[in-house]
């Protein structure tokens, strides 16, 4: 059992949406946080059939039960029946009930014109596991298995990841997004993986998939909307040097990218290890930004002359470089030095596999374990 770090900060008596990709542990978390709630699970076929045909049956049930003001009602996979949102809205306004509305993404609600409660519900997301949630965390296991809970603990993760990609990404996501050409979408998922951690070339991917670049952009939007991937923006604040403006692309879990890329087992000191290591650190800082309640922006910085910093946190408060090397050397610090010449930076940090923290000039070298402990203890950014 994992103690998740999503604390529902500032929820109080407010209603909320909890979004997150399938199998990230949303239902388990809600059962832990709200054990006495009334629960509607739309993954149960009987419950789904009952409410999809008669959404008002939920209102009839709740009114008959003489439910008290302030009671918590959870609807799991709420996006499956958009019409329920009008019933939820009525109860929030007229009966002061608190709803926790859980689902894999809001895309279907938005596309159907569903009622998103007009600002009456706070939005939260649940991500794959992070290191601070796992006792005896193992880096190589995380890079090879990924951090979806069932995948991380499994002794046969490849089977589960393959099923996840086939049944969920290639079929369910495509169907929910009303993709007409599912085979081309399946090819797109694999082609997009070559852009993981990189800037996307839409035209090249379109040629590989046999569709237009406009269609490829729509496919990327589907991945964003369904929380399967996200774009990391470039840092562009008043640049002196000419900077690259295009965002980078990342799948939401490192093992999804590994599997689509057919990387095979990831071993120390391999090129695949370095790329997966950077992806993993990005997952950690992104989740920390949201779970901590700080919600600081994250960007990358790259100049036309090829100086680069992997992650800029906040308003250039932290410049963060990630290298899988066992010992940081001066040549690893060129991007950080160039960035600090252009912007006033509170901390310049390189995260590595060094054995001990140290300083090189004004740049802090942190072993990845130390960095993550400091991050989750609010010692990096506050």
mmCIF file of C-alpha atoms in Angstrom:
data_model
loop_
_atom_site.group_PDB
_atom_site.id
_atom_site.type_symbol
_atom_site.label_atom_id
_atom_site.label_comp_id
_atom_site.label_asym_id
_atom_site.label_seq_id
_atom_site.Cartn_x
_atom_site.Cartn_y
_atom_site.Cartn_z
ATOM 1 C CA UNK A 1 0.000 0.000 0.000
ATOM 2 C CA UNK A 2 1.400 3.367 -1.030
ATOM 3 C CA UNK A 3 0.825 6.576 0.892
ATOM 4 C CA UNK A 4 0.036 8.941 -1.956
ATOM 5 C CA UNK A 5 1.109 12.571 -1.795
ATOM 6 C CA UNK A 6 -1.981 14.013 -3.464
ATOM 7 C CA UNK A 7 -3.457 15.731 -0.393
ATOM 8 C CA UNK A 8 -6.398 17.566 -1.969
ATOM 9 C CA UNK A 9 -4.980 20.860 -0.723
ATOM 10 C CA UNK A 10 -7.627 23.509 0.012
ATOM 11 C CA UNK A 11 -10.525 21.207 -0.823
ATOM 12 C CA UNK A 12 -12.451 21.924 2.410
ATOM 13 C CA UNK A 13 -16.126 21.303 1.659
ATOM 14 C CA UNK A 14 -15.713 22.071 -2.028
ATOM 15 C CA UNK A 15 -16.485 19.604 -4.758
ATOM 16 C CA UNK A 16 -13.591 18.454 -6.914
ATOM 17 C CA UNK A 17 -12.531 16.683 -10.064
ATOM 18 C CA UNK A 18 -9.770 14.082 -9.779
ATOM 19 C CA UNK A 19 -8.314 13.283 -13.184
ATOM 20 C CA UNK A 20 -5.526 10.884 -14.041
ATOM 21 C CA UNK A 21 -4.565 8.249 -16.584
ATOM 22 C CA UNK A 22 -5.970 4.751 -16.093
ATOM 23 C CA UNK A 23 -4.377 2.640 -13.323
ATOM 24 C CA UNK A 24 -2.620 5.522 -11.584
ATOM 25 C CA UNK A 25 -4.547 4.624 -8.410
ATOM 26 C CA UNK A 26 -7.387 7.162 -8.332
ATOM 27 C CA UNK A 27 -10.066 4.796 -7.010
ATOM 28 C CA UNK A 28 -7.785 3.416 -4.303
ATOM 29 C CA UNK A 29 -6.847 6.929 -3.205
ATOM 30 C CA UNK A 30 -10.473 8.040 -2.985
ATOM 31 C CA UNK A 31 -11.453 5.007 -0.909
ATOM 32 C CA UNK A 32 -8.616 5.889 1.490
ATOM 33 C CA UNK A 33 -9.335 9.623 1.689
ATOM 34 C CA UNK A 34 -13.143 9.417 1.797
ATOM 35 C CA UNK A 35 -13.956 6.023 3.369
ATOM 36 C CA UNK A 36 -17.525 6.933 4.365
ATOM 37 C CA UNK A 37 -18.621 8.371 1.040
ATOM 38 C CA UNK A 38 -21.456 7.204 -1.179
ATOM 39 C CA UNK A 39 -19.804 5.636 -4.227
ATOM 40 C CA UNK A 40 -21.070 5.351 -7.801
ATOM 41 C CA UNK A 41 -18.697 3.234 -9.918
ATOM 42 C CA UNK A 42 -19.457 3.620 -13.608
ATOM 43 C CA UNK A 43 -16.981 0.881 -14.510
ATOM 44 C CA UNK A 44 -19.560 -1.570 -13.161
ATOM 45 C CA UNK A 45 -21.719 -2.483 -16.150
ATOM 46 C CA UNK A 46 -24.910 -2.700 -14.090
ATOM 47 C CA UNK A 47 -24.375 0.756 -12.584
ATOM 48 C CA UNK A 48 -23.457 2.220 -15.950
ATOM 49 C CA UNK A 49 -26.531 0.779 -17.689
ATOM 50 C CA UNK A 50 -28.800 1.996 -14.885
ATOM 51 C CA UNK A 51 -27.568 5.590 -15.015
ATOM 52 C CA UNK A 52 -26.802 6.046 -18.707
ATOM 53 C CA UNK A 53 -30.454 5.440 -19.514
ATOM 54 C CA UNK A 54 -31.846 7.304 -16.494
ATOM 55 C CA UNK A 55 -29.352 9.858 -15.119
ATOM 56 C CA UNK A 56 -32.039 11.191 -12.778
ATOM 57 C CA UNK A 57 -32.023 7.799 -10.997
ATOM 58 C CA UNK A 58 -29.014 9.076 -9.030
ATOM 59 C CA UNK A 59 -31.087 12.043 -7.801
ATOM 60 C CA UNK A 60 -33.953 9.751 -6.854
ATOM 61 C CA UNK A 61 -31.589 7.458 -4.936
ATOM 62 C CA UNK A 62 -29.880 10.266 -3.033
ATOM 63 C CA UNK A 63 -33.119 12.045 -2.140
ATOM 64 C CA UNK A 64 -34.675 8.795 -0.927
ATOM 65 C CA UNK A 65 -31.680 8.194 1.352
ATOM 66 C CA UNK A 66 -32.263 11.575 3.107
ATOM 67 C CA UNK A 67 -28.622 12.440 2.579
ATOM 68 C CA UNK A 68 -27.334 15.246 4.803
ATOM 69 C CA UNK A 69 -25.769 18.516 3.717
ATOM 70 C CA UNK A 70 -21.963 18.189 3.520
ATOM 71 C CA UNK A 71 -22.025 14.488 2.687
ATOM 72 C CA UNK A 72 -19.443 13.259 0.172
ATOM 73 C CA UNK A 73 -20.501 11.491 -3.024
ATOM 74 C CA UNK A 74 -17.921 9.976 -5.364
ATOM 75 C CA UNK A 75 -18.636 9.235 -9.008
ATOM 76 C CA UNK A 76 -15.878 7.126 -10.548
ATOM 77 C CA UNK A 77 -15.281 7.376 -14.327
ATOM 78 C CA UNK A 78 -17.718 10.280 -14.495
ATOM 79 C CA UNK A 79 -16.756 11.074 -18.100
ATOM 80 C CA UNK A 80 -18.623 7.951 -19.220
ATOM 81 C CA UNK A 81 -22.019 9.631 -18.576
ATOM 82 C CA UNK A 82 -21.804 13.394 -19.220
ATOM 83 C CA UNK A 83 -25.521 13.819 -18.476
ATOM 84 C CA UNK A 84 -24.861 13.086 -14.790
ATOM 85 C CA UNK A 85 -23.116 16.438 -14.471
ATOM 86 C CA UNK A 86 -26.429 18.329 -14.517
ATOM 87 C CA UNK A 87 -27.621 16.207 -11.602
ATOM 88 C CA UNK A 88 -24.375 16.891 -9.742
ATOM 89 C CA UNK A 89 -24.751 20.624 -10.363
ATOM 90 C CA UNK A 90 -28.285 20.585 -8.955
ATOM 91 C CA UNK A 91 -27.181 18.805 -5.759
ATOM 92 C CA UNK A 92 -24.242 21.144 -5.169
ATOM 93 C CA UNK A 93 -26.439 24.219 -5.518
ATOM 94 C CA UNK A 94 -29.591 22.988 -3.781
ATOM 95 C CA UNK A 95 -28.420 20.419 -1.239
ATOM 96 C CA UNK A 96 -24.853 21.582 -0.493
ATOM 97 C CA UNK A 97 -23.407 18.145 -1.130
ATOM 98 C CA UNK A 98 -19.727 17.586 -1.829
ATOM 99 C CA UNK A 99 -18.947 15.595 -4.971
ATOM 100 C CA UNK A 100 -15.600 14.063 -5.902
ATOM 101 C CA UNK A 101 -15.763 13.379 -9.623
ATOM 102 C CA UNK A 102 -13.113 10.980 -10.803
ATOM 103 C CA UNK A 103 -12.088 10.022 -14.307
ATOM 104 C CA UNK A 104 -9.328 9.313 -16.780
ATOM 105 C CA UNK A 105 -9.756 12.642 -18.568
ATOM 106 C CA UNK A 106 -12.236 15.492 -19.040
ATOM 107 C CA UNK A 107 -11.996 15.312 -22.853
ATOM 108 C CA UNK A 108 -15.277 13.464 -23.373
ATOM 109 C CA UNK A 109 -17.143 15.840 -21.043
ATOM 110 C CA UNK A 110 -15.755 18.863 -22.857
ATOM 111 C CA UNK A 111 -16.433 17.492 -26.359
ATOM 112 C CA UNK A 112 -19.996 16.539 -25.438
ATOM 113 C CA UNK A 113 -20.680 20.004 -24.054
ATOM 114 C CA UNK A 114 -21.007 18.497 -20.589
ATOM 115 C CA UNK A 115 -21.563 20.641 -17.521
ATOM 116 C CA UNK A 116 -18.173 21.298 -15.884
ATOM 117 C CA UNK A 117 -19.867 23.004 -12.938
ATOM 118 C CA UNK A 118 -18.862 26.562 -13.805
ATOM 119 C CA UNK A 119 -15.962 26.832 -11.371
ATOM 120 C CA UNK A 120 -17.791 25.086 -8.505
ATOM 121 C CA UNK A 121 -15.233 22.246 -8.393
ATOM 122 C CA UNK A 122 -11.478 22.295 -7.806
ATOM 123 C CA UNK A 123 -9.324 20.342 -10.252
ATOM 124 C CA UNK A 124 -6.761 17.803 -9.035
ATOM 125 C CA UNK A 125 -4.728 15.199 -10.878
ATOM 126 C CA UNK A 126 -3.099 11.936 -9.841
ATOM 127 C CA UNK A 127 0.133 10.906 -11.521
ATOM 128 C CA UNK A 128 2.148 7.699 -11.496
ATOM 129 C CA UNK A 129 4.011 6.966 -8.294
ATOM 130 C CA UNK A 130 6.899 9.167 -7.220
ATOM 131 C CA UNK A 131 9.988 8.160 -5.270
ATOM 132 C CA UNK A 132 8.739 9.696 -2.003
ATOM 133 C CA UNK A 133 5.716 7.367 -2.065
ATOM 134 C CA UNK A 134 7.760 4.162 -2.347
ATOM 135 C CA UNK A 135 9.623 2.535 0.528
ATOM 136 C CA UNK A 136 12.987 1.165 -0.579
ATOM 137 C CA UNK A 137 12.686 2.927 -3.931
ATOM 138 C CA UNK A 138 14.826 1.381 -6.697
ATOM 139 C CA UNK A 139 15.836 3.581 -9.617
ATOM 140 C CA UNK A 140 16.516 0.837 -12.160
ATOM 141 C CA UNK A 141 13.198 -0.787 -11.343
ATOM 142 C CA UNK A 142 11.413 2.526 -11.894
ATOM 143 C CA UNK A 143 13.144 3.102 -15.234
ATOM 144 C CA UNK A 144 12.368 -0.418 -16.480
ATOM 145 C CA UNK A 145 8.935 -1.010 -14.954
ATOM 146 C CA UNK A 146 7.613 2.544 -14.945
ATOM 147 C CA UNK A 147 5.711 4.047 -12.057
ATOM 148 C CA UNK A 148 2.130 3.020 -12.668
ATOM 149 C CA UNK A 149 1.567 1.159 -9.354
ATOM 150 C CA UNK A 150 0.709 -2.281 -10.751
ATOM 151 C CA UNK A 151 3.587 -2.081 -13.230
ATOM 152 C CA UNK A 152 6.182 -1.018 -10.659
ATOM 153 C CA UNK A 153 5.477 -3.946 -8.321
ATOM 154 C CA UNK A 154 5.018 -6.559 -11.051
ATOM 155 C CA UNK A 155 7.659 -9.170 -11.820
ATOM 156 C CA UNK A 156 6.411 -9.299 -15.430
ATOM 157 C CA UNK A 157 5.875 -5.620 -16.257
ATOM 158 C CA UNK A 158 6.362 -6.003 -20.028
ATOM 159 C CA UNK A 159 3.143 -8.007 -20.292
ATOM 160 C CA UNK A 160 1.197 -5.405 -18.343
ATOM 161 C CA UNK A 161 2.693 -2.460 -20.232
ATOM 162 C CA UNK A 162 1.988 -4.120 -23.579
ATOM 163 C CA UNK A 163 -1.612 -4.716 -22.534
ATOM 164 C CA UNK A 164 -1.919 -1.137 -21.278
ATOM 165 C CA UNK A 165 -0.725 0.268 -24.587
ATOM 166 C CA UNK A 166 -2.848 -2.100 -26.661
ATOM 167 C CA UNK A 167 -6.106 -2.064 -24.729
ATOM 168 C CA UNK A 168 -6.062 1.465 -23.344
ATOM 169 C CA UNK A 169 -3.927 3.729 -25.485
ATOM 170 C CA UNK A 170 -4.494 2.224 -28.915
ATOM 171 C CA UNK A 171 -8.157 1.338 -28.507
ATOM 172 C CA UNK A 172 -9.910 3.089 -25.618
ATOM 173 C CA UNK A 173 -8.214 6.472 -26.060
ATOM 174 C CA UNK A 174 -8.793 6.372 -29.806
ATOM 175 C CA UNK A 175 -12.440 5.419 -29.327
ATOM 176 C CA UNK A 176 -13.075 8.066 -26.675
ATOM 177 C CA UNK A 177 -11.498 10.705 -28.898
ATOM 178 C CA UNK A 178 -13.557 9.497 -31.874
ATOM 179 C CA UNK A 179 -10.472 8.778 -33.973
ATOM 180 C CA UNK A 180 -11.658 7.349 -37.268
ATOM 181 C CA UNK A 181 -8.397 5.767 -38.362
ATOM 182 C CA UNK A 182 -7.363 3.668 -35.371
ATOM 183 C CA UNK A 183 -4.485 1.860 -37.178
ATOM 184 C CA UNK A 184 -2.880 5.210 -38.033
ATOM 185 C CA UNK A 185 -3.339 6.319 -34.408
ATOM 186 C CA UNK A 186 -1.598 3.140 -33.233
ATOM 187 C CA UNK A 187 1.318 3.844 -35.584
ATOM 188 C CA UNK A 188 1.348 7.430 -34.336
ATOM 189 C CA UNK A 189 1.834 6.323 -30.704
ATOM 190 C CA UNK A 190 5.013 4.507 -31.695
ATOM 191 C CA UNK A 191 6.245 7.270 -34.009
ATOM 192 C CA UNK A 192 5.630 9.878 -31.293
ATOM 193 C CA UNK A 193 7.814 7.920 -28.883
ATOM 194 C CA UNK A 194 10.884 8.875 -30.934
ATOM 195 C CA UNK A 195 10.097 12.473 -29.988
ATOM 196 C CA UNK A 196 9.943 11.660 -26.279
ATOM 197 C CA UNK A 197 12.114 14.231 -24.528
ATOM 198 C CA UNK A 198 12.615 16.033 -27.833
ATOM 199 C CA UNK A 199 11.070 18.713 -30.022
ATOM 200 C CA UNK A 200 8.372 17.268 -32.286
ATOM 201 C CA UNK A 201 8.708 17.280 -36.073
ATOM 202 C CA UNK A 202 5.078 16.965 -37.133
ATOM 203 C CA UNK A 203 5.817 16.519 -40.823
ATOM 204 C CA UNK A 204 8.192 13.597 -40.282
ATOM 205 C CA UNK A 205 5.687 11.798 -38.058
ATOM 206 C CA UNK A 206 2.903 12.484 -40.560
ATOM 207 C CA UNK A 207 4.975 10.848 -43.328
ATOM 208 C CA UNK A 208 5.620 7.786 -41.156
ATOM 209 C CA UNK A 209 1.930 7.417 -40.294
ATOM 210 C CA UNK A 210 0.514 8.199 -43.729
ATOM 211 C CA UNK A 211 -1.683 11.071 -42.547
ATOM 212 C CA UNK A 212 -1.511 14.858 -42.722
ATOM 213 C CA UNK A 213 0.550 16.959 -40.312
ATOM 214 C CA UNK A 214 -2.747 18.569 -39.251
ATOM 215 C CA UNK A 215 -4.014 15.120 -38.200
ATOM 216 C CA UNK A 216 -0.772 14.477 -36.293
ATOM 217 C CA UNK A 217 -1.232 17.729 -34.379
ATOM 218 C CA UNK A 218 -4.770 16.592 -33.503
ATOM 219 C CA UNK A 219 -3.376 13.261 -32.273
ATOM 220 C CA UNK A 220 -0.880 15.041 -30.017
ATOM 221 C CA UNK A 221 -3.743 17.162 -28.683
ATOM 222 C CA UNK A 222 -5.645 13.960 -27.885
ATOM 223 C CA UNK A 223 -2.673 12.696 -25.852
ATOM 224 C CA UNK A 224 -2.564 15.971 -23.931
ATOM 225 C CA UNK A 225 -6.308 16.057 -23.348
ATOM 226 C CA UNK A 226 -6.368 12.463 -22.102
ATOM 227 C CA UNK A 227 -3.356 13.100 -19.815
ATOM 228 C CA UNK A 228 -1.241 10.490 -21.611
ATOM 229 C CA UNK A 229 1.440 13.025 -22.492
ATOM 230 C CA UNK A 230 2.348 16.665 -22.063
ATOM 231 C CA UNK A 231 4.466 19.324 -23.696
ATOM 232 C CA UNK A 232 7.306 21.039 -21.850
ATOM 233 C CA UNK A 233 7.451 24.695 -22.980
ATOM 234 C CA UNK A 234 10.647 26.535 -23.774
ATOM 235 C CA UNK A 235 11.823 29.297 -21.465
ATOM 236 C CA UNK A 236 11.550 32.542 -23.419
ATOM 237 C CA UNK A 237 11.691 35.389 -20.913
ATOM 238 C CA UNK A 238 13.536 38.395 -22.449
ATOM 239 C CA UNK A 239 16.279 36.331 -24.074
ATOM 240 C CA UNK A 240 19.576 37.919 -25.037
ATOM 241 C CA UNK A 241 20.537 34.890 -27.102
ATOM 242 C CA UNK A 242 18.277 33.501 -29.809
ATOM 243 C CA UNK A 243 16.345 30.635 -28.211
ATOM 244 C CA UNK A 244 14.443 27.653 -29.536
ATOM 245 C CA UNK A 245 10.716 28.291 -29.120
ATOM 246 C CA UNK A 246 9.161 24.886 -29.813
ATOM 247 C CA UNK A 247 8.120 22.741 -26.810
ATOM 248 C CA UNK A 248 9.400 19.264 -25.978
ATOM 249 C CA UNK A 249 7.150 16.218 -25.723
ATOM 250 C CA UNK A 250 6.994 13.614 -22.921
ATOM 251 C CA UNK A 251 4.773 10.587 -22.319
ATOM 252 C CA UNK A 252 3.285 10.582 -18.828
ATOM 253 C CA UNK A 253 5.247 7.518 -17.703
ATOM 254 C CA UNK A 254 8.803 6.561 -18.558
ATOM 255 C CA UNK A 255 7.991 2.885 -19.219
ATOM 256 C CA UNK A 256 5.363 3.775 -21.822
ATOM 257 C CA UNK A 257 8.046 5.555 -23.850
ATOM 258 C CA UNK A 258 10.526 2.699 -23.250
ATOM 259 C CA UNK A 259 8.084 0.076 -24.501
ATOM 260 C CA UNK A 260 6.999 2.021 -27.587
ATOM 261 C CA UNK A 261 10.655 2.661 -28.422
ATOM 262 C CA UNK A 262 11.459 -1.051 -27.953
ATOM 263 C CA UNK A 263 14.447 -0.086 -25.823
ATOM 264 C CA UNK A 264 14.645 -3.438 -24.067
ATOM 265 C CA UNK A 265 16.084 -3.718 -20.537
ATOM 266 C CA UNK A 266 17.649 -0.448 -19.403
ATOM 267 C CA UNK A 267 21.096 -0.870 -17.913
ATOM 268 C CA UNK A 268 23.400 1.544 -16.138
ATOM 269 C CA UNK A 269 25.673 3.673 -18.357
ATOM 270 C CA UNK A 270 23.669 3.011 -21.514
ATOM 271 C CA UNK A 271 22.303 5.763 -23.743
ATOM 272 C CA UNK A 272 18.785 4.524 -22.967
ATOM 273 C CA UNK A 273 19.513 4.885 -19.249
ATOM 274 C CA UNK A 274 20.459 8.542 -19.682
ATOM 275 C CA UNK A 275 17.274 9.372 -21.572
ATOM 276 C CA UNK A 276 15.045 7.435 -19.174
ATOM 277 C CA UNK A 277 16.807 9.017 -16.180
ATOM 278 C CA UNK A 278 16.034 12.535 -17.453
ATOM 279 C CA UNK A 279 12.409 11.531 -18.127
ATOM 280 C CA UNK A 280 12.095 10.136 -14.610
ATOM 281 C CA UNK A 281 13.399 13.349 -13.016
ATOM 282 C CA UNK A 282 10.887 15.312 -15.092
ATOM 283 C CA UNK A 283 8.064 13.107 -13.772
ATOM 284 C CA UNK A 284 9.198 13.820 -10.231
ATOM 285 C CA UNK A 285 9.419 17.604 -10.538
ATOM 286 C CA UNK A 286 6.133 17.831 -12.452
ATOM 287 C CA UNK A 287 4.288 15.839 -9.771
ATOM 288 C CA UNK A 288 5.994 17.882 -7.044
ATOM 289 C CA UNK A 289 4.851 21.130 -8.645
ATOM 290 C CA UNK A 290 1.227 19.986 -8.446
ATOM 291 C CA UNK A 291 1.175 17.967 -5.215
ATOM 292 C CA UNK A 292 3.041 20.640 -3.263
ATOM 293 C CA UNK A 293 0.392 23.241 -4.083
ATOM 294 C CA UNK A 294 3.093 25.597 -5.383
ATOM 295 C CA UNK A 295 2.241 24.834 -9.030
ATOM 296 C CA UNK A 296 5.455 26.421 -10.270
ATOM 297 C CA UNK A 297 6.066 26.532 -14.021
ATOM 298 C CA UNK A 298 8.561 24.134 -15.581
ATOM 299 C CA UNK A 299 10.319 24.827 -18.873
ATOM 300 C CA UNK A 300 13.492 23.952 -20.734
ATOM 301 C CA UNK A 301 16.021 26.359 -22.257
ATOM 302 C CA UNK A 302 17.918 25.906 -25.495
ATOM 303 C CA UNK A 303 19.693 28.477 -27.617
ATOM 304 C CA UNK A 304 20.253 28.429 -31.343
ATOM 305 C CA UNK A 305 23.948 27.941 -30.545
ATOM 306 C CA UNK A 306 23.030 24.724 -28.665
ATOM 307 C CA UNK A 307 23.450 25.779 -25.057
ATOM 308 C CA UNK A 308 20.764 23.918 -23.130
ATOM 309 C CA UNK A 309 19.378 23.465 -19.619
ATOM 310 C CA UNK A 310 16.994 20.553 -19.098
ATOM 311 C CA UNK A 311 14.581 22.233 -16.673
ATOM 312 C CA UNK A 312 13.964 25.778 -15.489
ATOM 313 C CA UNK A 313 11.774 25.828 -12.369
ATOM 314 C CA UNK A 314 9.688 28.813 -11.354
ATOM 315 C CA UNK A 315 10.596 32.249 -12.657
ATOM 316 C CA UNK A 316 14.206 31.160 -13.368
ATOM 317 C CA UNK A 317 14.632 30.429 -9.648
ATOM 318 C CA UNK A 318 16.165 27.013 -10.302
ATOM 319 C CA UNK A 319 18.206 25.937 -13.320
ATOM 320 C CA UNK A 320 18.388 22.144 -13.323
ATOM 321 C CA UNK A 321 20.512 19.897 -15.499
ATOM 322 C CA UNK A 322 20.199 16.083 -15.427
ATOM 323 C CA UNK A 323 23.139 13.860 -16.332
ATOM 324 C CA UNK A 324 23.427 10.138 -15.721
ATOM 325 C CA UNK A 325 27.218 10.389 -15.274
ATOM 326 C CA UNK A 326 28.883 8.982 -12.162
ATOM 327 C CA UNK A 327 30.905 12.174 -11.781
ATOM 328 C CA UNK A 328 29.940 15.633 -12.966
ATOM 329 C CA UNK A 329 32.728 17.388 -14.841
ATOM 330 C CA UNK A 330 33.104 20.998 -16.010
ATOM 331 C CA UNK A 331 32.000 20.147 -19.560
ATOM 332 C CA UNK A 332 28.617 19.009 -18.178
ATOM 333 C CA UNK A 333 27.990 22.521 -16.833
ATOM 334 C CA UNK A 334 28.171 24.619 -19.997
ATOM 335 C CA UNK A 335 24.408 25.086 -20.293
ATOM 336 C CA UNK A 336 23.998 26.043 -16.636
ATOM 337 C CA UNK A 337 26.825 28.562 -16.888
ATOM 338 C CA UNK A 338 25.399 30.107 -20.045
ATOM 339 C CA UNK A 339 21.949 30.402 -18.460
ATOM 340 C CA UNK A 340 23.334 32.013 -15.292
ATOM 341 C CA UNK A 341 25.122 34.599 -17.442
ATOM 342 C CA UNK A 342 21.777 35.628 -18.891
ATOM 343 C CA UNK A 343 19.464 35.342 -15.857
ATOM 344 C CA UNK A 344 19.797 35.763 -12.121
ATOM 345 C CA UNK A 345 19.375 32.239 -10.756
ATOM 346 C CA UNK A 346 18.803 31.311 -7.123
ATOM 347 C CA UNK A 347 20.256 27.809 -7.516
ATOM 348 C CA UNK A 348 22.040 26.104 -10.402
ATOM 349 C CA UNK A 349 21.905 22.346 -9.858
ATOM 350 C CA UNK A 350 23.141 19.337 -11.760
ATOM 351 C CA UNK A 351 21.548 16.019 -10.781
ATOM 352 C CA UNK A 352 23.836 13.046 -11.337
ATOM 353 C CA UNK A 353 24.878 9.676 -9.958
ATOM 354 C CA UNK A 354 27.730 11.228 -7.988
ATOM 355 C CA UNK A 355 28.240 9.622 -4.585
ATOM 356 C CA UNK A 356 28.277 12.886 -2.616
ATOM 357 C CA UNK A 357 27.002 16.462 -2.977
ATOM 358 C CA UNK A 358 29.646 19.002 -3.932
ATOM 359 C CA UNK A 359 30.182 22.383 -5.589
ATOM 360 C CA UNK A 360 31.837 23.211 -8.891
ATOM 361 C CA UNK A 361 32.145 26.972 -8.994
ATOM 362 C CA UNK A 362 28.691 28.253 -8.142
ATOM 363 C CA UNK A 363 26.938 25.101 -9.339
ATOM 364 C CA UNK A 364 25.673 22.456 -6.909
ATOM 365 C CA UNK A 365 26.187 18.808 -7.794
ATOM 366 C CA UNK A 366 23.539 16.607 -6.181
ATOM 367 C CA UNK A 367 23.267 12.811 -6.286
ATOM 368 C CA UNK A 368 19.770 11.981 -7.537
ATOM 369 C CA UNK A 369 18.703 10.509 -4.173
ATOM 370 C CA UNK A 370 19.758 13.661 -2.346
ATOM 371 C CA UNK A 371 18.059 15.862 -4.913
ATOM 372 C CA UNK A 372 14.751 13.989 -4.601
ATOM 373 C CA UNK A 373 14.866 14.031 -0.798
ATOM 374 C CA UNK A 374 15.462 17.787 -0.855
ATOM 375 C CA UNK A 375 12.757 18.296 -3.481
ATOM 376 C CA UNK A 376 10.061 16.489 -1.520
ATOM 377 C CA UNK A 377 11.236 18.083 1.759
ATOM 378 C CA UNK A 378 10.667 21.535 0.187
ATOM 379 C CA UNK A 379 14.357 22.416 0.253
ATOM 380 C CA UNK A 380 14.724 23.004 -3.496
ATOM 381 C CA UNK A 381 11.786 25.272 -4.289
ATOM 382 C CA UNK A 382 9.237 26.664 -1.831
#
